[in-house]
Amino acid sequence: MSGPQASWTILATLRWTADYFRTKGVSEPRAAAEILLAHTLSVSRLDLYLRYDQPLNPEELARFKALVVRRRAGEPVAYLTGHREFWSLDIQVTPAVLIPRPETETLVAAALEAAQFYEENEVERGGQGEDQPKTGSRKPKPPSIWGLELGVGSGAVVIALAKELTRMAWVGLDTSGAALAVARGNARRHGALDRVHFLKSDLLTALKPYAVFSLLVANLPYVPRAEWERLPREIKAFEPPGALLGGEDGLDLIRPLIRQAPQYVKAGGWVLLEVGDRQAPLVVALFQQTGAYDRLESIKDFSGMERVVRARRREAAG
Ligand code: GLN
């Protein structure tokens, strides 16, 4: 006679869990069941189906059950596994950081475009000449271009950019020491720690106001107070409010950043901000009011929402 646990094969466990999540209103029930079971067994999601008739042993079953209970209580899958994929990179997360969102890949894509445009135009501005030695036969070193991310959280955005833009060096700021520790760990694992310098800072206060950056990207907290009340419990009760809440209209941090950024960004450099639902026109207006930017543009995410606002630091008025 086989023990009762013999019937808990991988496939039976997945089916039961997906049904349970579904009846309890847990989002993406099947995916959640797969990710949590794969995590429990330290295998890939695909492996689950290659070994679908393998039974779980009592110890595995107990660990899996504990995760199912926590998920049912609202805890996000990414905090349960400690991982989230972003820009095809495995990013480690803890409750100290916002879980990277797929729509934030729009910010990365828009920043890559801006960086390319900047590099193509740098020769015209004479930037290439500055770093070249006057004599000697050594090949001139390419100028290093600096980027800045404000509010790095897990580090997902700045690490994705550092991996793509291999000639650039980066500064990554956050007010949270715990978040910076997570970001540093992720940068180290992805071999980007030598090109990203992480610093604790409230907005830009840790930096001297020198216009050295060619790119400034930020996914600041932008959720308006009233909207915060309506967010699912899964976000409200588990993700760091400091990474989400942006005051009455959500723009409490974006407003000062737009005012201060011209002191830090080179003429011809770009500022890119992630924004929330219906905020893009307001943020465009904020950029315009300063008179310090041109080429204002809103960029839509995959769901058609205006998700990123991009602006170029004006060339010195002449
Ligand atoms: N998009 C996030 C959400 O799910 C908000 C992120 C932010 O405030 N920067 O609410």
Tab-separated table of N, CA, C and O in Angstrom, residues 18-119:
chain	number	residue	atom	x	y	z
A	18	ALA	N	-3.727	25.389	-8.302
A	18	ALA	CA	-4.288	26.371	-9.228
A	18	ALA	C	-5.789	26.532	-8.966
A	18	ALA	O	-6.303	27.654	-8.932
A	19	ASP	N	-6.491	25.420	-8.734
A	19	ASP	CA	-7.927	25.482	-8.421
A	19	ASP	C	-8.175	26.225	-7.113
A	19	ASP	O	-9.062	27.074	-7.016
A	20	TYR	N	-7.356	25.907	-6.130
A	20	TYR	CA	-7.491	26.554	-4.816
A	20	TYR	C	-7.288	28.067	-4.951
A	20	TYR	O	-8.102	28.861	-4.466
A	21	PHE	N	-6.218	28.474	-5.625
A	21	PHE	CA	-5.958	29.906	-5.826
A	21	PHE	C	-7.122	30.552	-6.575
A	21	PHE	O	-7.549	31.656	-6.259
A	22	ARG	N	-7.627	29.856	-7.589
A	22	ARG	CA	-8.710	30.406	-8.405
A	22	ARG	C	-9.941	30.664	-7.537
A	22	ARG	O	-10.505	31.760	-7.592
A	23	THR	N	-10.310	29.694	-6.731
A	23	THR	CA	-11.522	29.885	-5.913
A	23	THR	C	-11.301	30.955	-4.850
A	23	THR	O	-12.245	31.586	-4.402
A	24	LYS	N	-10.053	31.201	-4.457
A	24	LYS	CA	-9.779	32.218	-3.432
A	24	LYS	C	-9.486	33.580	-4.051
A	24	LYS	O	-9.120	34.528	-3.338
A	25	GLY	N	-9.597	33.676	-5.368
A	25	GLY	CA	-9.407	34.968	-6.027
A	25	GLY	C	-7.958	35.426	-6.101
A	25	GLY	O	-7.682	36.609	-6.255
A	26	VAL	N	-7.017	34.503	-6.004
A	26	VAL	CA	-5.597	34.863	-6.150
A	26	VAL	C	-5.313	35.079	-7.643
A	26	VAL	O	-5.727	34.276	-8.473
A	27	SER	N	-4.598	36.166	-7.962
A	27	SER	CA	-4.365	36.477	-9.373
A	27	SER	C	-3.411	35.469	-10.010
A	27	SER	O	-2.550	34.901	-9.333
A	28	GLU	N	-3.569	35.271	-11.307
A	28	GLU	CA	-2.746	34.344	-12.097
A	28	GLU	C	-2.520	33.023	-11.358
A	28	GLU	O	-1.366	32.642	-11.065
A	29	PRO	N	-3.592	32.290	-11.079
A	29	PRO	CA	-3.501	31.104	-10.213
A	29	PRO	C	-2.558	30.018	-10.734
A	29	PRO	O	-1.763	29.469	-9.958
A	30	ARG	N	-2.636	29.728	-12.020
A	30	ARG	CA	-1.800	28.652	-12.546
A	30	ARG	C	-0.313	29.032	-12.483
A	30	ARG	O	0.539	28.253	-12.059
A	31	ALA	N	-0.011	30.250	-12.940
A	31	ALA	CA	1.386	30.706	-12.936
A	31	ALA	C	1.938	30.726	-11.514
A	31	ALA	O	3.073	30.299	-11.271
A	32	ALA	N	1.127	31.206	-10.572
A	32	ALA	CA	1.583	31.272	-9.176
A	32	ALA	C	1.897	29.865	-8.664
A	32	ALA	O	2.928	29.646	-8.019
A	33	ALA	N	1.008	28.902	-8.969
A	33	ALA	CA	1.224	27.523	-8.526
A	33	ALA	C	2.534	26.980	-9.115
A	33	ALA	O	3.349	26.373	-8.406
A	34	GLU	N	2.741	27.230	-10.402
A	34	GLU	CA	3.956	26.721	-11.063
A	34	GLU	C	5.222	27.348	-10.484
A	34	GLU	O	6.199	26.657	-10.194
A	35	ILE	N	5.203	28.664	-10.333
A	35	ILE	CA	6.412	29.356	-9.863
A	35	ILE	C	6.755	28.906	-8.436
A	35	ILE	O	7.909	28.628	-8.114
A	36	LEU	N	5.742	28.798	-7.593
A	36	LEU	CA	6.000	28.414	-6.197
A	36	LEU	C	6.453	26.953	-6.081
A	36	LEU	O	7.335	26.627	-5.285
A	37	LEU	N	5.879	26.085	-6.909
A	37	LEU	CA	6.296	24.683	-6.835
A	37	LEU	C	7.713	24.512	-7.414
A	37	LEU	O	8.536	23.796	-6.837
A	38	ALA	N	7.990	25.198	-8.517
A	38	ALA	CA	9.337	25.126	-9.092
A	38	ALA	C	10.366	25.636	-8.081
A	38	ALA	O	11.438	25.048	-7.915
A	39	HIS	N	10.009	26.723	-7.384
A	39	HIS	CA	10.904	27.277	-6.362
A	39	HIS	C	11.134	26.264	-5.232
A	39	HIS	O	12.266	26.038	-4.798
A	40	THR	N	10.054	25.627	-4.780
A	40	THR	CA	10.159	24.639	-3.697
A	40	THR	C	11.097	23.495	-4.074
A	40	THR	O	11.895	23.029	-3.269
A	41	LEU	N	10.982	23.053	-5.318
A	41	LEU	CA	11.759	21.882	-5.750
A	41	LEU	C	13.102	22.267	-6.365
A	41	LEU	O	13.862	21.400	-6.819
A	42	SER	N	13.395	23.588	-6.426
A	42	SER	CA	14.622	24.094	-7.067
A	42	SER	C	14.782	23.570	-8.487
A	42	SER	O	15.857	23.098	-8.879
A	43	VAL	N	13.710	23.638	-9.255
A	43	VAL	CA	13.779	23.260	-10.677
A	43	VAL	C	13.128	24.377	-11.489
A	43	VAL	O	12.555	25.315	-10.922
A	44	SER	N	13.225	24.291	-12.826
A	44	SER	CA	12.589	25.305	-13.668
A	44	SER	C	11.112	24.952	-13.852
A	44	SER	O	10.689	23.823	-13.573
A	45	ARG	N	10.348	25.940	-14.344
A	45	ARG	CA	8.920	25.669	-14.586
A	45	ARG	C	8.749	24.568	-15.623
A	45	ARG	O	7.848	23.750	-15.534
A	46	LEU	N	9.631	24.569	-16.611
A	46	LEU	CA	9.558	23.534	-17.653
A	46	LEU	C	9.790	22.150	-17.047
A	46	LEU	O	9.098	21.181	-17.386
A	47	ASP	N	10.758	22.064	-16.118
A	47	ASP	CA	11.057	20.783	-15.458
A	47	ASP	C	9.826	20.169	-14.798
A	47	ASP	O	9.692	18.945	-14.726
A	48	LEU	N	8.938	21.043	-14.300
A	48	LEU	CA	7.736	20.516	-13.638
A	48	LEU	C	6.969	19.605	-14.583
A	48	LEU	O	6.434	18.573	-14.181
A	49	TYR	N	6.924	19.991	-15.861
A	49	TYR	CA	6.143	19.213	-16.822
A	49	TYR	C	6.924	18.010	-17.347
A	49	TYR	O	6.336	17.041	-17.797
A	50	LEU	N	8.243	18.091	-17.266
A	50	LEU	CA	9.045	16.933	-17.673
A	50	LEU	C	8.991	15.854	-16.585
A	50	LEU	O	9.210	14.683	-16.853
A	51	ARG	N	8.695	16.278	-15.345
A	51	ARG	CA	8.655	15.313	-14.238
A	51	ARG	C	7.272	15.275	-13.590
A	51	ARG	O	7.149	15.110	-12.380
A	52	TYR	N	6.233	15.474	-14.415
A	52	TYR	CA	4.890	15.701	-13.862
A	52	TYR	C	4.380	14.581	-12.957
A	52	TYR	O	3.579	14.805	-12.073
A	53	ASP	N	4.879	13.320	-13.182
A	53	ASP	CA	4.341	12.223	-12.374
A	53	ASP	C	5.207	11.898	-11.151
A	53	ASP	O	4.954	10.936	-10.434
A	54	GLN	N	6.238	12.752	-10.931
A	54	GLN	CA	7.089	12.537	-9.754
A	54	GLN	C	6.329	12.969	-8.490
A	54	GLN	O	5.759	14.059	-8.440
A	55	PRO	N	6.316	12.107	-7.455
A	55	PRO	CA	5.620	12.509	-6.234
A	55	PRO	C	6.463	13.464	-5.388
A	55	PRO	O	7.686	13.409	-5.424
A	56	LEU	N	5.793	14.323	-4.644
A	56	LEU	CA	6.492	15.197	-3.694
A	56	LEU	C	6.701	14.424	-2.399
A	56	LEU	O	5.801	13.705	-1.967
A	57	ASN	N	7.855	14.587	-1.776
A	57	ASN	CA	8.020	13.943	-0.475
A	57	ASN	C	7.394	14.841	0.595
A	57	ASN	O	7.104	16.014	0.337
A	58	PRO	N	7.144	14.308	1.778
A	58	PRO	CA	6.408	15.063	2.808
A	58	PRO	C	7.073	16.398	3.144
A	58	PRO	O	6.392	17.394	3.385
A	59	GLU	N	8.393	16.412	3.134
A	59	GLU	CA	9.104	17.657	3.465
A	59	GLU	C	8.873	18.712	2.377
A	59	GLU	O	8.632	19.885	2.667
A	60	GLU	N	8.937	18.316	1.129
A	60	GLU	CA	8.670	19.245	0.016
A	60	GLU	C	7.232	19.751	0.075
A	60	GLU	O	6.959	20.944	-0.132
A	61	LEU	N	6.345	18.820	0.351
A	61	LEU	CA	4.929	19.171	0.419
A	61	LEU	C	4.678	20.204	1.528
A	61	LEU	O	3.942	21.170	1.333
A	62	ALA	N	5.344	20.025	2.651
A	62	ALA	CA	5.162	20.948	3.782
A	62	ALA	C	5.691	22.341	3.426
A	62	ALA	O	5.038	23.358	3.698
A	63	ARG	N	6.855	22.388	2.779
A	63	ARG	CA	7.417	23.701	2.413
A	63	ARG	C	6.534	24.394	1.375
A	63	ARG	O	6.316	25.594	1.425
A	64	PHE	N	6.029	23.589	0.427
A	64	PHE	CA	5.165	24.154	-0.609
A	64	PHE	C	3.872	24.695	0.008
A	64	PHE	O	3.433	25.800	-0.315
A	65	LYS	N	3.274	23.916	0.906
A	65	LYS	CA	2.019	24.325	1.554
A	65	LYS	C	2.180	25.666	2.259
A	65	LYS	O	1.300	26.516	2.220
A	66	ALA	N	3.331	25.837	2.937
A	66	ALA	CA	3.569	27.087	3.665
A	66	ALA	C	3.565	28.275	2.689
A	66	ALA	O	3.021	29.345	2.992
A	67	LEU	N	4.140	28.091	1.487
A	67	LEU	CA	4.150	29.165	0.487
A	67	LEU	C	2.738	29.432	-0.035
A	67	LEU	O	2.350	30.585	-0.265
A	68	VAL	N	1.975	28.351	-0.217
A	68	VAL	CA	0.597	28.495	-0.720
A	68	VAL	C	-0.239	29.314	0.277
A	68	VAL	O	-0.991	30.216	-0.118
A	69	VAL	N	-0.061	29.033	1.545
A	69	VAL	CA	-0.800	29.762	2.583
A	69	VAL	C	-0.427	31.253	2.555
A	69	VAL	O	-1.282	32.129	2.626
A	70	ARG	N	0.864	31.536	2.425
A	70	ARG	CA	1.301	32.939	2.394
A	70	ARG	C	0.799	33.656	1.139
A	70	ARG	O	0.388	34.813	1.184
A	71	ARG	N	0.813	32.965	0.014
A	71	ARG	CA	0.312	33.578	-1.230
A	71	ARG	C	-1.175	33.871	-1.116
A	71	ARG	O	-1.646	34.928	-1.510
A	72	ARG	N	-1.893	32.907	-0.545
A	72	ARG	CA	-3.339	33.056	-0.353
A	72	ARG	C	-3.629	34.279	0.529
A	72	ARG	O	-4.616	34.973	0.368
A	73	ALA	N	-2.721	34.586	1.464
A	73	ALA	CA	-2.888	35.744	2.349
A	73	ALA	C	-2.431	37.044	1.680
A	73	ALA	O	-2.441	38.102	2.302
A	74	GLY	N	-2.022	36.971	0.434
A	74	GLY	CA	-1.742	38.191	-0.318
A	74	GLY	C	-0.275	38.467	-0.608
A	74	GLY	O	0.056	39.361	-1.377
A	75	GLU	N	0.624	37.722	-0.008
A	75	GLU	CA	2.051	38.005	-0.197
A	75	GLU	C	2.427	37.780	-1.668
A	75	GLU	O	2.111	36.735	-2.238
A	76	PRO	N	3.088	38.751	-2.295
A	76	PRO	CA	3.422	38.612	-3.718
A	76	PRO	C	4.369	37.437	-3.987
A	76	PRO	O	5.262	37.150	-3.186
A	77	VAL	N	4.162	36.786	-5.117
A	77	VAL	CA	4.989	35.635	-5.513
A	77	VAL	C	6.479	35.989	-5.471
A	77	VAL	O	7.305	35.211	-4.997
A	78	ALA	N	6.827	37.189	-5.952
A	78	ALA	CA	8.249	37.553	-6.038
A	78	ALA	C	8.910	37.635	-4.660
A	78	ALA	O	10.093	37.322	-4.523
A	79	TYR	N	8.150	38.059	-3.645
A	79	TYR	CA	8.735	38.077	-2.294
A	79	TYR	C	8.860	36.660	-1.736
A	79	TYR	O	9.747	36.375	-0.929
A	80	LEU	N	7.960	35.772	-2.153
A	80	LEU	CA	8.019	34.388	-1.665
A	80	LEU	C	9.213	33.642	-2.250
A	80	LEU	O	9.836	32.827	-1.580
A	81	THR	N	9.509	33.935	-3.508
A	81	THR	CA	10.643	33.235	-4.140
A	81	THR	C	11.932	34.045	-4.009
A	81	THR	O	13.023	33.502	-4.157
A	82	GLY	N	11.795	35.374	-3.796
A	82	GLY	CA	12.974	36.232	-3.729
A	82	GLY	C	13.535	36.621	-5.092
A	82	GLY	O	14.634	37.176	-5.172
A	83	HIS	N	12.756	36.370	-6.143
A	83	HIS	CA	13.245	36.650	-7.507
A	83	HIS	C	12.157	37.246	-8.375
A	83	HIS	O	10.984	36.951	-8.200
A	84	ARG	N	12.591	38.030	-9.373
A	84	ARG	CA	11.670	38.493	-10.404
A	84	ARG	C	12.487	38.725	-11.674
A	84	ARG	O	13.589	39.259	-11.599
A	85	GLU	N	11.932	38.337	-12.803
A	85	GLU	CA	12.642	38.585	-14.061
A	85	GLU	C	12.330	39.989	-14.559
A	85	GLU	O	11.183	40.437	-14.532
A	86	PHE	N	13.368	40.706	-14.989
A	86	PHE	CA	13.189	42.041	-15.562
A	86	PHE	C	14.217	42.203	-16.677
A	86	PHE	O	15.402	41.952	-16.469
A	87	TRP	N	13.748	42.596	-17.854
A	87	TRP	CA	14.643	42.782	-19.001
A	87	TRP	C	15.484	41.507	-19.212
A	87	TRP	O	16.699	41.561	-19.435
A	88	SER	N	14.822	40.361	-19.042
A	88	SER	CA	15.474	39.046	-19.153
A	88	SER	C	16.606	38.823	-18.153
A	88	SER	O	17.450	37.949	-18.353
A	89	LEU	N	16.645	39.620	-17.092
A	89	LEU	CA	17.642	39.424	-16.045
A	89	LEU	C	16.937	38.890	-14.799
A	89	LEU	O	15.818	39.318	-14.497
A	90	ASP	N	17.594	37.990	-14.104
A	90	ASP	CA	17.042	37.517	-12.836
A	90	ASP	C	17.406	38.530	-11.750
A	90	ASP	O	18.584	38.740	-11.472
A	91	ILE	N	16.391	39.169	-11.192
A	91	ILE	CA	16.621	40.209	-10.180
A	91	ILE	C	16.156	39.702	-8.824
A	91	ILE	O	15.026	39.229	-8.690
A	92	GLN	N	17.039	39.782	-7.828
A	92	GLN	CA	16.630	39.374	-6.484
A	92	GLN	C	15.860	40.513	-5.826
A	92	GLN	O	16.230	41.685	-5.984
A	93	VAL	N	14.810	40.157	-5.134
A	93	VAL	CA	14.006	41.171	-4.450
A	93	VAL	C	13.759	40.763	-2.999
A	93	VAL	O	13.751	39.573	-2.678
A	94	THR	N	13.601	41.770	-2.143
A	94	THR	CA	13.167	41.559	-0.763
A	94	THR	C	12.032	42.561	-0.534
A	94	THR	O	11.838	43.475	-1.350
A	95	PRO	N	11.318	42.439	0.584
A	95	PRO	CA	10.246	43.411	0.856
A	95	PRO	C	10.761	44.845	1.028
A	95	PRO	O	9.970	45.770	1.152
A	96	ALA	N	12.080	45.045	1.014
A	96	ALA	CA	12.624	46.417	1.105
A	96	ALA	C	12.536	47.140	-0.234
A	96	ALA	O	12.752	48.350	-0.292
A	97	VAL	N	12.258	46.405	-1.305
A	97	VAL	CA	12.227	47.048	-2.637
A	97	VAL	C	10.921	46.747	-3.360
A	97	VAL	O	10.291	45.707	-3.153
A	98	LEU	N	10.555	47.688	-4.218
A	98	LEU	CA	9.419	47.476	-5.101
A	98	LEU	C	9.756	46.318	-6.047
A	98	LEU	O	10.889	46.205	-6.508
A	99	ILE	N	8.769	45.480	-6.323
A	99	ILE	CA	8.981	44.402	-7.291
A	99	ILE	C	9.001	45.026	-8.694
A	99	ILE	O	8.089	45.769	-9.042
A	100	PRO	N	10.058	44.777	-9.472
A	100	PRO	CA	10.112	45.388	-10.811
A	100	PRO	C	8.871	45.014	-11.627
A	100	PRO	O	8.452	43.858	-11.629
A	101	ARG	N	8.283	46.028	-12.278
A	101	ARG	CA	7.067	45.822	-13.066
A	101	ARG	C	7.424	45.678	-14.541
A	101	ARG	O	8.328	46.383	-15.016
A	102	PRO	N	6.670	44.844	-15.273
A	102	PRO	CA	6.963	44.710	-16.701
A	102	PRO	C	6.877	46.051	-17.446
A	102	PRO	O	7.672	46.311	-18.352
A	103	GLU	N	5.938	46.932	-17.033
A	103	GLU	CA	5.790	48.202	-17.773
A	103	GLU	C	7.008	49.110	-17.596
A	103	GLU	O	7.228	50.017	-18.392
A	104	THR	N	7.826	48.837	-16.582
A	104	THR	CA	9.027	49.652	-16.375
A	104	THR	C	10.097	49.345	-17.434
A	104	THR	O	11.037	50.115	-17.628
A	105	GLU	N	9.917	48.240	-18.160
A	105	GLU	CA	10.825	47.982	-19.284
A	105	GLU	C	10.679	49.064	-20.360
A	105	GLU	O	11.611	49.315	-21.131
A	106	THR	N	9.525	49.748	-20.376
A	106	THR	CA	9.332	50.887	-21.289
A	106	THR	C	10.340	51.996	-20.978
A	106	THR	O	10.858	52.649	-21.882
A	107	LEU	N	10.624	52.194	-19.690
A	107	LEU	CA	11.600	53.203	-19.279
A	107	LEU	C	13.001	52.828	-19.783
A	107	LEU	O	13.741	53.664	-20.295
A	108	VAL	N	13.339	51.559	-19.666
A	108	VAL	CA	14.647	51.083	-20.142
A	108	VAL	C	14.754	51.278	-21.665
A	108	VAL	O	15.745	51.827	-22.156
A	109	ALA	N	13.717	50.856	-22.384
A	109	ALA	CA	13.755	50.961	-23.854
A	109	ALA	C	13.875	52.422	-24.286
A	109	ALA	O	14.657	52.755	-25.184
A	110	ALA	N	13.126	53.309	-23.626
A	110	ALA	CA	13.166	54.738	-23.982
A	110	ALA	C	14.533	55.343	-23.641
A	110	ALA	O	15.029	56.211	-24.357
A	111	ALA	N	15.149	54.879	-22.578
A	111	ALA	CA	16.469	55.378	-22.184
A	111	ALA	C	17.536	54.902	-23.178
A	111	ALA	O	18.470	55.648	-23.507
A	112	LEU	N	17.392	53.679	-23.677
A	112	LEU	CA	18.359	53.171	-24.657
A	112	LEU	C	18.316	54.009	-25.932
A	112	LEU	O	19.346	54.362	-26.499
A	113	GLU	N	17.106	54.351	-26.361
A	113	GLU	CA	16.944	55.209	-27.545
A	113	GLU	C	17.597	56.568	-27.327
A	113	GLU	O	18.299	57.082	-28.191
A	114	ALA	N	17.348	57.142	-26.156
A	114	ALA	CA	17.903	58.461	-25.847
A	114	ALA	C	19.432	58.404	-25.812
A	114	ALA	O	20.111	59.301	-26.306
A	115	ALA	N	19.972	57.318	-25.244
A	115	ALA	CA	21.431	57.178	-25.154
A	115	ALA	C	22.040	57.083	-26.547
A	115	ALA	O	23.091	57.677	-26.825
A	116	GLN	N	21.364	56.350	-27.415
A	116	GLN	CA	21.863	56.206	-28.783
A	116	GLN	C	21.863	57.566	-29.486
A	116	GLN	O	22.837	57.954	-30.128
A	117	PHE	N	20.772	58.295	-29.323
A	117	PHE	CA	20.664	59.623	-29.927
A	117	PHE	C	21.766	60.539	-29.385
A	117	PHE	O	22.408	61.274	-30.121
A	118	TYR	N	22.007	60.461	-28.102
A	118	TYR	CA	23.027	61.296	-27.462
A	118	TYR	C	24.406	61.002	-28.040
A	118	TYR	O	25.159	61.895	-28.401
A	119	GLU	N	24.722	59.713	-28.139
A	119	GLU	CA	26.041	59.317	-28.654
A	119	GLU	C	26.228	59.759	-30.099
A	119	GLU	O	27.287	60.238	-30.472
